[in-house]
């Protein structure tokens, strides 16, 4: 379970962004969190590979 508190202005902005994509606010937030997590994990993997191969 995940709970998030936000003010009305942020909620309206999220509703607008989610509606543009035909998504619920919940789905939009979860997808955004997953995408950011992937970006961080991918960057970590690239850095680790560069260290392994000695790339400056």
Coordinates of C-alpha atoms in Angstrom, one line a residue:
X1 CA 0.0 0.0 0.0
X2 CA 1.2 3.5 -0.8
X3 CA -0.3 6.7 0.6
X4 CA 0.5 10.2 -0.6
X5 CA -0.7 13.5 0.6
X6 CA -0.7 16.5 -1.7
X7 CA -2.3 19.9 -1.9
X8 CA -5.2 20.7 -4.3
X9 CA -3.0 22.5 -6.8
X10 CA -0.7 19.6 -7.3
X11 CA -3.6 17.2 -7.5
X12 CA -5.2 19.3 -10.3
X13 CA -1.9 19.4 -12.2
X14 CA -1.6 15.6 -11.9
X15 CA -5.2 15.1 -13.0
X16 CA -4.5 17.3 -16.0
X17 CA -1.4 15.4 -17.0
X18 CA -3.0 12.0 -16.4
X19 CA -6.1 12.9 -18.4
X20 CA -3.8 13.9 -21.4
X21 CA -2.6 10.3 -21.4
X22 CA -6.0 8.7 -20.7
X23 CA -4.8 7.5 -17.3
X24 CA -6.0 7.8 -13.7
X25 CA -3.9 9.9 -11.3
X26 CA -2.9 6.8 -9.4
X27 CA -1.7 5.1 -12.6
X28 CA 0.1 8.2 -13.7
X29 CA 2.0 8.6 -10.4
X30 CA 2.9 4.9 -10.3
X31 CA 4.2 4.9 -13.9
X32 CA 6.2 8.1 -13.2
X33 CA 7.8 6.5 -10.1
X34 CA 8.6 3.3 -12.0
X35 CA 10.2 5.3 -14.9
X36 CA 12.3 7.3 -12.5
X37 CA 13.4 4.2 -10.7
X38 CA 14.4 2.6 -14.0
X39 CA 16.4 5.6 -15.0
X40 CA 18.3 5.5 -11.8
X41 CA 19.0 1.8 -12.0
X42 CA 20.1 2.1 -15.6
X43 CA 22.5 4.9 -14.8
X44 CA 24.0 2.9 -12.0
X45 CA 24.5 -0.1 -14.3
X46 CA 26.2 2.1 -16.9
X47 CA 28.5 3.6 -14.2
X48 CA 29.3 0.1 -12.9
X49 CA 30.1 -1.2 -16.4
X50 CA 32.4 1.8 -17.0
X51 CA 34.2 1.1 -13.8
X52 CA 34.6 -2.5 -14.7
X53 CA 36.1 -1.7 -18.1
X54 CA 38.1 1.2 -16.8
X55 CA 36.4 3.8 -18.9
X56 CA 37.2 7.3 -17.6

